[in-house]
mmCIF file of C-alpha atoms and ligand atoms in Angstrom:
data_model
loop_
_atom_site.group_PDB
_atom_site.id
_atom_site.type_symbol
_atom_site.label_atom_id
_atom_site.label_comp_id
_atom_site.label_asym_id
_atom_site.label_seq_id
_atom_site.Cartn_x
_atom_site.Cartn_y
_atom_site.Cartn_z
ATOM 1 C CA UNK A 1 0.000 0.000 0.000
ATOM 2 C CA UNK A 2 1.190 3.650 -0.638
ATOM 3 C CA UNK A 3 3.137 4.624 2.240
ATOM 4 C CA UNK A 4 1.417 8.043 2.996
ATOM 5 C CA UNK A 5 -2.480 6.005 2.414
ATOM 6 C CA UNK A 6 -1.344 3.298 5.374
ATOM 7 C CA UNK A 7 -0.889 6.369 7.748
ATOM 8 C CA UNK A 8 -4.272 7.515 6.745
ATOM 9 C CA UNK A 9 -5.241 3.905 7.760
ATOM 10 C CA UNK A 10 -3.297 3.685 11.337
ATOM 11 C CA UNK A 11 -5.053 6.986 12.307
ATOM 12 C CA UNK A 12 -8.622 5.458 11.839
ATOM 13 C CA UNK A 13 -7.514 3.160 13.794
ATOM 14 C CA UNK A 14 -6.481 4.861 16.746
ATOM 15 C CA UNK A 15 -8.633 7.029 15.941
ATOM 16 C CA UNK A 16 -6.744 10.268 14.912
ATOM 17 C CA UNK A 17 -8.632 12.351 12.528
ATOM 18 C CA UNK A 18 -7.900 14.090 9.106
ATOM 19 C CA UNK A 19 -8.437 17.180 7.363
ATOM 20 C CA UNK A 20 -9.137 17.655 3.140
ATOM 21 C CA UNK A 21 -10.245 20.415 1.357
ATOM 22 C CA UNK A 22 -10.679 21.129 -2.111
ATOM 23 C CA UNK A 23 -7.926 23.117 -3.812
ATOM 24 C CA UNK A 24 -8.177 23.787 -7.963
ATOM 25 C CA UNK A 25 -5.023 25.571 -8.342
ATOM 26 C CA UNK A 26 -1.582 26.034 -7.291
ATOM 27 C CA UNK A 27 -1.841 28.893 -4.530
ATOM 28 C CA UNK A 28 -4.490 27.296 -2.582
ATOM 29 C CA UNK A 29 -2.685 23.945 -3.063
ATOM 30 C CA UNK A 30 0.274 25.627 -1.415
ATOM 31 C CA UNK A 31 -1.575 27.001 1.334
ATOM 32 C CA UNK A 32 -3.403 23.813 2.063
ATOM 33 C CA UNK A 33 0.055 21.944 2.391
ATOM 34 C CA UNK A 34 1.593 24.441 4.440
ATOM 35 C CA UNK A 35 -1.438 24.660 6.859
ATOM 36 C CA UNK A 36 -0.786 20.763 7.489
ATOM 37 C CA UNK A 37 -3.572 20.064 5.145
ATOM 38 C CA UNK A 38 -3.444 15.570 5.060
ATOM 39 C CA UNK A 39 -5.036 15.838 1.364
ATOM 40 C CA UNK A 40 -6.436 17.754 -1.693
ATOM 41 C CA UNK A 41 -9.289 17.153 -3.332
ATOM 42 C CA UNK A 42 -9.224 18.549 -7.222
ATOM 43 C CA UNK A 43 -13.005 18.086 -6.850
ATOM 44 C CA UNK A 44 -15.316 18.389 -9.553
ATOM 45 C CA UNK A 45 -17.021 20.977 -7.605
ATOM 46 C CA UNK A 46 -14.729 23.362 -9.898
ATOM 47 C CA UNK A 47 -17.507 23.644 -12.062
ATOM 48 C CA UNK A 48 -19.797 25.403 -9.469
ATOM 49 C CA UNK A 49 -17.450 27.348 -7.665
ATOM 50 C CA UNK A 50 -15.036 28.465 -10.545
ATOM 51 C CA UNK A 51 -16.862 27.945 -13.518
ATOM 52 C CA UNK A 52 -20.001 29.389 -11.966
ATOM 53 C CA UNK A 53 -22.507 26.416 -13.531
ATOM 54 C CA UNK A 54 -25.240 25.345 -11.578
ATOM 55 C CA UNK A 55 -24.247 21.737 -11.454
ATOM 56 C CA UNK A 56 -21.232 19.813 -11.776
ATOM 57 C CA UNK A 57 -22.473 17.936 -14.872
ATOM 58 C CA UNK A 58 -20.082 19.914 -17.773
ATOM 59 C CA UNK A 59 -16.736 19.744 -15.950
ATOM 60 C CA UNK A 60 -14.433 17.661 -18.851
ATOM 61 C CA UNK A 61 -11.612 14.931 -18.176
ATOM 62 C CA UNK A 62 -9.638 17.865 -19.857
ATOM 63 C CA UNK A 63 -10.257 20.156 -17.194
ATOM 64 C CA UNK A 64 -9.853 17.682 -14.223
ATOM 65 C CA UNK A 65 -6.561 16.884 -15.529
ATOM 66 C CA UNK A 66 -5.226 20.721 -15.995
ATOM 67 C CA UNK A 67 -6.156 22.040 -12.740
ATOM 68 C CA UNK A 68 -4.553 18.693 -11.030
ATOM 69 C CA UNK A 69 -1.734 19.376 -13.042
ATOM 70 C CA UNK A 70 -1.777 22.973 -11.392
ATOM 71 C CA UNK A 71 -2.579 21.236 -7.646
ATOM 72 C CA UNK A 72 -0.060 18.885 -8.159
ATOM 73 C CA UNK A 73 2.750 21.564 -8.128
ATOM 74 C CA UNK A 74 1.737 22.778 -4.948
ATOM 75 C CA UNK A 75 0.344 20.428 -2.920
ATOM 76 C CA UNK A 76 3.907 19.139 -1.320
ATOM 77 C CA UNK A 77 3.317 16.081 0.783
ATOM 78 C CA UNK A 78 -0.275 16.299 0.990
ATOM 79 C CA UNK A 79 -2.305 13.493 -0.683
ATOM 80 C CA UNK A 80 -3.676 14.620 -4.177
ATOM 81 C CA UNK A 81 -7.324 13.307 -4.674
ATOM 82 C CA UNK A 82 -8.953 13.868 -8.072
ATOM 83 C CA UNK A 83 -12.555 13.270 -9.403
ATOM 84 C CA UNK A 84 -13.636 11.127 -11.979
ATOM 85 C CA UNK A 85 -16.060 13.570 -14.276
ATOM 86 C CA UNK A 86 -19.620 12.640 -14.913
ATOM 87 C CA UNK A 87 -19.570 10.579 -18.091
ATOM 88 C CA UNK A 88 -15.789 9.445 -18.285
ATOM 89 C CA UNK A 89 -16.253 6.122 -15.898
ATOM 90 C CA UNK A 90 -19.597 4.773 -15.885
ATOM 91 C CA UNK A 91 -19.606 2.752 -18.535
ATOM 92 C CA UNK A 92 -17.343 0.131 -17.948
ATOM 93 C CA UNK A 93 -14.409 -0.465 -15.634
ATOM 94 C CA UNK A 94 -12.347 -0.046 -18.530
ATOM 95 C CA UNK A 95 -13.454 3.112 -19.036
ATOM 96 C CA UNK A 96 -12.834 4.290 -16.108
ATOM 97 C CA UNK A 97 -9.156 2.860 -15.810
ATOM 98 C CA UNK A 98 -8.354 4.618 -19.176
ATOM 99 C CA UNK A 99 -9.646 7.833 -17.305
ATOM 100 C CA UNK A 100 -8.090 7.566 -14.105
ATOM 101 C CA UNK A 101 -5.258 6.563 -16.036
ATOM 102 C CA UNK A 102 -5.127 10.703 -17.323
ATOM 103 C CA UNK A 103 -5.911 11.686 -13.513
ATOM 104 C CA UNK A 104 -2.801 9.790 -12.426
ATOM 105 C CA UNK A 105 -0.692 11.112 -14.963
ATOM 106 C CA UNK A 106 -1.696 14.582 -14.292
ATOM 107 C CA UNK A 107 -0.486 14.103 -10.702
ATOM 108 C CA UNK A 108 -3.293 12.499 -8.500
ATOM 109 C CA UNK A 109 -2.301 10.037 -5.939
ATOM 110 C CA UNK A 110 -5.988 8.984 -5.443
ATOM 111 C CA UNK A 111 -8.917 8.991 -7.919
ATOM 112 C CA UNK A 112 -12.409 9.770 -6.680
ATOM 113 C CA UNK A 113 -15.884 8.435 -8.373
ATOM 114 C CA UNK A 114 -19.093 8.741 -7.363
ATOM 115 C CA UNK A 115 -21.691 6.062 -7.271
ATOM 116 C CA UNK A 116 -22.576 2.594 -4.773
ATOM 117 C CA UNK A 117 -22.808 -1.226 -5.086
ATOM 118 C CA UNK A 118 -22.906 -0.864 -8.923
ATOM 119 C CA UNK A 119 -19.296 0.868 -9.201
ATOM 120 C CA UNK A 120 -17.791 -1.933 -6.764
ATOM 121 C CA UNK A 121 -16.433 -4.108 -10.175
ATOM 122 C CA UNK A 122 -15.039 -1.023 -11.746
ATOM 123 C CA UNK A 123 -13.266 -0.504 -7.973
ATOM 124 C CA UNK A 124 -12.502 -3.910 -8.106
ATOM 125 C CA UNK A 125 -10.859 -3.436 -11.444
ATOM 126 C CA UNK A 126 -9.216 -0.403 -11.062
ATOM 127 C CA UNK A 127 -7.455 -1.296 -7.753
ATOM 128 C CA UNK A 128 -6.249 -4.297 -8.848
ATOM 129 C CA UNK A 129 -4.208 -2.442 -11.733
ATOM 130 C CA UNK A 130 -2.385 -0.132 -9.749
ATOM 131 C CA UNK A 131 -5.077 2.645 -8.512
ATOM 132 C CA UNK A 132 -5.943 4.014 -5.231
ATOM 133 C CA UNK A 133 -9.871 4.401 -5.849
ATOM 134 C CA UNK A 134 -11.889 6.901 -3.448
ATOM 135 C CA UNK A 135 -15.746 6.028 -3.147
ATOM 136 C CA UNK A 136 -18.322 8.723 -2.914
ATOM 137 C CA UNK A 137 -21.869 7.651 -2.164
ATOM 138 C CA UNK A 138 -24.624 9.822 0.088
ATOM 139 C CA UNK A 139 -25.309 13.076 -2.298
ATOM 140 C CA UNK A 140 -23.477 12.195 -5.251
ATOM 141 C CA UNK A 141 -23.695 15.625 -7.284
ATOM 142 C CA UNK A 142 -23.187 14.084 -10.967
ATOM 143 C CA UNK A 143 -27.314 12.355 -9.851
ATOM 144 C CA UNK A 144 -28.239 15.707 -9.788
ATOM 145 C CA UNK A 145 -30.495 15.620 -12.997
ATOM 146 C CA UNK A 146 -31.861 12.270 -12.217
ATOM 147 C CA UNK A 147 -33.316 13.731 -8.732
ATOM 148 C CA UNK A 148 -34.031 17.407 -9.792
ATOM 149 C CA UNK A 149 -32.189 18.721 -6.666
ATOM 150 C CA UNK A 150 -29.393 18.249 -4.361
ATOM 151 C CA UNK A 151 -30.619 15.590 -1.572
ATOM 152 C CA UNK A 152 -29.787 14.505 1.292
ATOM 153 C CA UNK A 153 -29.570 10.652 1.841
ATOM 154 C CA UNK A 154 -30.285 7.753 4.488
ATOM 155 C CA UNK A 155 -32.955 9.393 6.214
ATOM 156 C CA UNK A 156 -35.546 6.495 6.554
ATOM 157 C CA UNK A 157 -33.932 3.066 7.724
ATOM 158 C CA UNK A 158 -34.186 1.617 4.303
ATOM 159 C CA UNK A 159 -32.521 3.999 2.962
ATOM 160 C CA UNK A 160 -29.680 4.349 5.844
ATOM 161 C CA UNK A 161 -29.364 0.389 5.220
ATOM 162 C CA UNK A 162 -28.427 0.979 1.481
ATOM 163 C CA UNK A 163 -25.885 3.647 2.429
ATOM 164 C CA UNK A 164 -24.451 1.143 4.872
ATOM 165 C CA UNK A 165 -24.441 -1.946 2.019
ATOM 166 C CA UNK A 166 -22.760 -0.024 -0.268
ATOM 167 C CA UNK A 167 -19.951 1.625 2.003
ATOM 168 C CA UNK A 168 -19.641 -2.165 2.994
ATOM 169 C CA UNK A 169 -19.391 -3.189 -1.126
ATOM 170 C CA UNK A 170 -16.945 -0.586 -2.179
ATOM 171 C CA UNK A 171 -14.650 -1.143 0.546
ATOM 172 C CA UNK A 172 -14.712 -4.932 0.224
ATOM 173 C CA UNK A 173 -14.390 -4.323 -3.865
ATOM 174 C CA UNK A 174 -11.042 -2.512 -2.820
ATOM 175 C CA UNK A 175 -11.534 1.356 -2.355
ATOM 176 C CA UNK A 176 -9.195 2.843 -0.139
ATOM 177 C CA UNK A 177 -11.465 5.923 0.716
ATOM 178 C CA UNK A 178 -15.364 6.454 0.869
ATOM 179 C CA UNK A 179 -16.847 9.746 1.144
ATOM 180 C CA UNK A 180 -19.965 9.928 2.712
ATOM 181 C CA UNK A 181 -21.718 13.203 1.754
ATOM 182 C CA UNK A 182 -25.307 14.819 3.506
ATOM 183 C CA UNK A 183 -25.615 11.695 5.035
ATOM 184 C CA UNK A 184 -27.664 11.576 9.130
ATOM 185 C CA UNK A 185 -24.445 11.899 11.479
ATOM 186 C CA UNK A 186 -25.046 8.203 13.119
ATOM 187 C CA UNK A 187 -25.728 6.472 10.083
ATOM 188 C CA UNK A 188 -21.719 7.469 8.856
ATOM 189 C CA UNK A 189 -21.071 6.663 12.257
ATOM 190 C CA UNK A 190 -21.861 3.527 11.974
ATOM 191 C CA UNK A 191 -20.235 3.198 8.593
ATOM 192 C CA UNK A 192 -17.041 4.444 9.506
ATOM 193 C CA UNK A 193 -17.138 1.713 12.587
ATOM 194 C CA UNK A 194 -17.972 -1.270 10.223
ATOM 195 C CA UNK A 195 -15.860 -0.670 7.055
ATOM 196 C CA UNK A 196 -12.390 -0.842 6.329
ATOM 197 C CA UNK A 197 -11.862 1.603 3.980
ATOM 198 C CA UNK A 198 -10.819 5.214 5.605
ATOM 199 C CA UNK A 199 -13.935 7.515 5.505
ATOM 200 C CA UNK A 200 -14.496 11.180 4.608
ATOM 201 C CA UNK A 201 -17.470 12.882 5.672
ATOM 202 C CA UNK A 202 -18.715 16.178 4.350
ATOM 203 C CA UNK A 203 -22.285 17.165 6.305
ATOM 204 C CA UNK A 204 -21.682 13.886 7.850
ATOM 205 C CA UNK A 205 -21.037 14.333 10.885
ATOM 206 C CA UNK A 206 -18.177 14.519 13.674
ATOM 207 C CA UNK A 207 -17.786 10.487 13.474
ATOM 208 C CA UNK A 208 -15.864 9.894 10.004
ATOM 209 C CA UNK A 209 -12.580 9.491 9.828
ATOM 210 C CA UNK A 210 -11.645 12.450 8.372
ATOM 211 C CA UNK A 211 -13.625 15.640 6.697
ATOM 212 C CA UNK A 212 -13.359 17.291 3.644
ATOM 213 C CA UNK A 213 -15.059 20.695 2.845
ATOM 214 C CA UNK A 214 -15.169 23.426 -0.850
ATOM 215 C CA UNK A 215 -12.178 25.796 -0.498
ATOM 216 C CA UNK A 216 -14.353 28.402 -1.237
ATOM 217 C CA UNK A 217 -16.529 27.541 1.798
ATOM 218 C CA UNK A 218 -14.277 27.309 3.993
ATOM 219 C CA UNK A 219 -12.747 30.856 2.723
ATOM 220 C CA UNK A 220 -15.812 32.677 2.628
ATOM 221 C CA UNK A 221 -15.756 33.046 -1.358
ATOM 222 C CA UNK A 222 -19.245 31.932 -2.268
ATOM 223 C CA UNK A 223 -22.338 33.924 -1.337
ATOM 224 C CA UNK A 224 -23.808 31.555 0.611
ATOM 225 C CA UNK A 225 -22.697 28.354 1.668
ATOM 226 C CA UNK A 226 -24.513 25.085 2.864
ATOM 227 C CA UNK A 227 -25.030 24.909 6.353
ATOM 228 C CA UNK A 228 -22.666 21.929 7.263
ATOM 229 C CA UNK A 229 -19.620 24.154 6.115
ATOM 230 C CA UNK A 230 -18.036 26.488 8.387
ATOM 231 C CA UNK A 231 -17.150 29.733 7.066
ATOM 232 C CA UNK A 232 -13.305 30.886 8.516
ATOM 233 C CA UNK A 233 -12.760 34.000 6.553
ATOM 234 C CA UNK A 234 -14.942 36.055 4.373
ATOM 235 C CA UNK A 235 -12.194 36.312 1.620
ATOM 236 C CA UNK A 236 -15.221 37.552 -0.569
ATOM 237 C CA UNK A 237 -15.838 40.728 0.937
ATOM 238 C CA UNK A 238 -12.348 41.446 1.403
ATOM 239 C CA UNK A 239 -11.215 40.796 -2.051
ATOM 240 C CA UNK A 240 -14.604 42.938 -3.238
ATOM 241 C CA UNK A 241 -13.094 45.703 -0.865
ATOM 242 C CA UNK A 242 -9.932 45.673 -2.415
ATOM 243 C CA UNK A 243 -11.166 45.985 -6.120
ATOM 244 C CA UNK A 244 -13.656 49.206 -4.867
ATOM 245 C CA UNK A 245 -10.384 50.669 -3.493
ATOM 246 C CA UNK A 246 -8.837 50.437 -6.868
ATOM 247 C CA UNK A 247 -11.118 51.501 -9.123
ATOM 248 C CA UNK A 248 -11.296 54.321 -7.257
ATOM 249 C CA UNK A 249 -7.937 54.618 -6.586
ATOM 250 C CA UNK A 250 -7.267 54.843 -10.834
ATOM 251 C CA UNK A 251 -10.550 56.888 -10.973
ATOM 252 C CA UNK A 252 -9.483 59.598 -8.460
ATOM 253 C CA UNK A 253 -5.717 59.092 -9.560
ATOM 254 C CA UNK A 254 -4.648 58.413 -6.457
ATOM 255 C CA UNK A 255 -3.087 55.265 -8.309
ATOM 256 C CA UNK A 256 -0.851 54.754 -9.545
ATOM 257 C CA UNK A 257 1.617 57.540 -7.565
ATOM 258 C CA UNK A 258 3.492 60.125 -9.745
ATOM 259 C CA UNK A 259 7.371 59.140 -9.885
ATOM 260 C CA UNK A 260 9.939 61.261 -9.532
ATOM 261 C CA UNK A 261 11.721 62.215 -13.170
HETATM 262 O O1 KIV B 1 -16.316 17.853 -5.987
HETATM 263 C C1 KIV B 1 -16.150 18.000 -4.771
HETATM 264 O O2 KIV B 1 -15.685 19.037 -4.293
HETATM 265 C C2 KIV B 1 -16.540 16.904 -3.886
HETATM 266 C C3 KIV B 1 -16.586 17.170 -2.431
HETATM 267 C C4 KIV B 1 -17.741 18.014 -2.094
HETATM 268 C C5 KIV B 1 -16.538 15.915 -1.634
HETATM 269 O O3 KIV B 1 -16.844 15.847 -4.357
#
């Protein structure tokens, strides 16, 4: 096993948690790592909070692989995840191999797909040719236009039970990592007890092994953020401030300063 994904192991099992966040470029790779950020996630997110679409449904292989590229560079020792985009793995594990295949060569230590029991072959398949494969079941955001909106999951026991079979599927099928997104706190608790596989929880709860949360959340960049984030810094209004003070900086001509001939 990769050396830096068995420490990731020992720590859920003694217990010792982790910290992700997503990070689509180089600077906030670079801050991430030298906050003592365990991993990046090049999440397909990008297309919501840079690209400014309203799902994450037109985010290209292409565009996974340049901004991991970018991450890559600055992400140090912290573990590089990348997502699979909707449409480049479904189909077949051999599809998604060839596609992971890019996400690995753009710099990703571990690749991330969305979906339950029915991806557990293509995990199967992928893992045993050489890549670390991170689950993501709960919300999966690439179901978007199948459900109409983003919901939350596991909140009758049927439904919790399903969760729990899957978690149990992928990490028997191989995957190193399951994220477990707007899923009831004690149903990932419960999860994260019975599976193997290290989990990451994002609105899941204080129980997972680790949590992951949007960059732009966490920095205050988005106008409004979902209520299992935590906002640190309101980065927005600062960096609005900053552009008022220039325009009317240049407009005034207070900027830039006269030099002396
Ligand atoms: O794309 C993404 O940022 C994600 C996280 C929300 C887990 O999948």
């Amino acid at each position: 096993m990769h050396k830096k994904i068995s420490r990731w192991v020992k720590d859920k099992q003694q217990g010792v948690k982790r910290a992700l966040v997503t990070a689509y470029d180089y600077p906030t790779a670079r801050f991430a790592a030298a906050a003592g950020m365990h991993g990046v996630l090049v999440g397909d997110s990008l297309g919501m909070v840079v690209c400014g679409d309203h799902d994450t449904l037109n985010v290209t292989l292409e565009q996974m692989c340049y901004h991991t590229r970018m991450v890559r560079r600055g992400a140090g020792g912290c573990l590089v995840f990348a997502d699979l985009p909707f449409g480049t793995y479904e189909k077949s594990p051999e599809q998604a191999w060839e596609s992971a295949g890019e996400l690995l060569r753009a710099g990703a230590d571990v690749i991330k797909l969305e979906g339950g029991a029915e991806m557990a072959a293509t995990v199967a398949f992928c893992t045993e040719r050489g890549i670390n494969i991170c689950a993501h079941i709960g919300l999966t955001p690439q179901r978007v236009r199948q459900w109409g909106s983003f919901q939350r999951q596991g909140n009758t026991d049927a439904e919790a039970q399903r969760l729990h079979h899957e978690a149990a599927a992928l990490s028997t099928a191989g995957a190193r990592f399951v994220v477990m997104e707007a899923v009831p706190d004690q149903v990932a608790a419960r999860i994260s007890r019975a599976i193997d596989a290290v989990t990451i929880g994002i609105g899941a709860g204080p129980d997972t092994d680790a949590q992951v949360l949007v960059a732009h959340d966490v920095l205050g960049l988005e106008a409004e953020s979902p209520p299992f984030a935590r906002r640190y810094l309101e980065a927005g209004n600062l960096q609005q401030k900053a552009f008022v003070q220039y325009v009317q900086d240049v407009v005034s001509g207070n900027f830039p300063p006269r030099r002396p001939h």
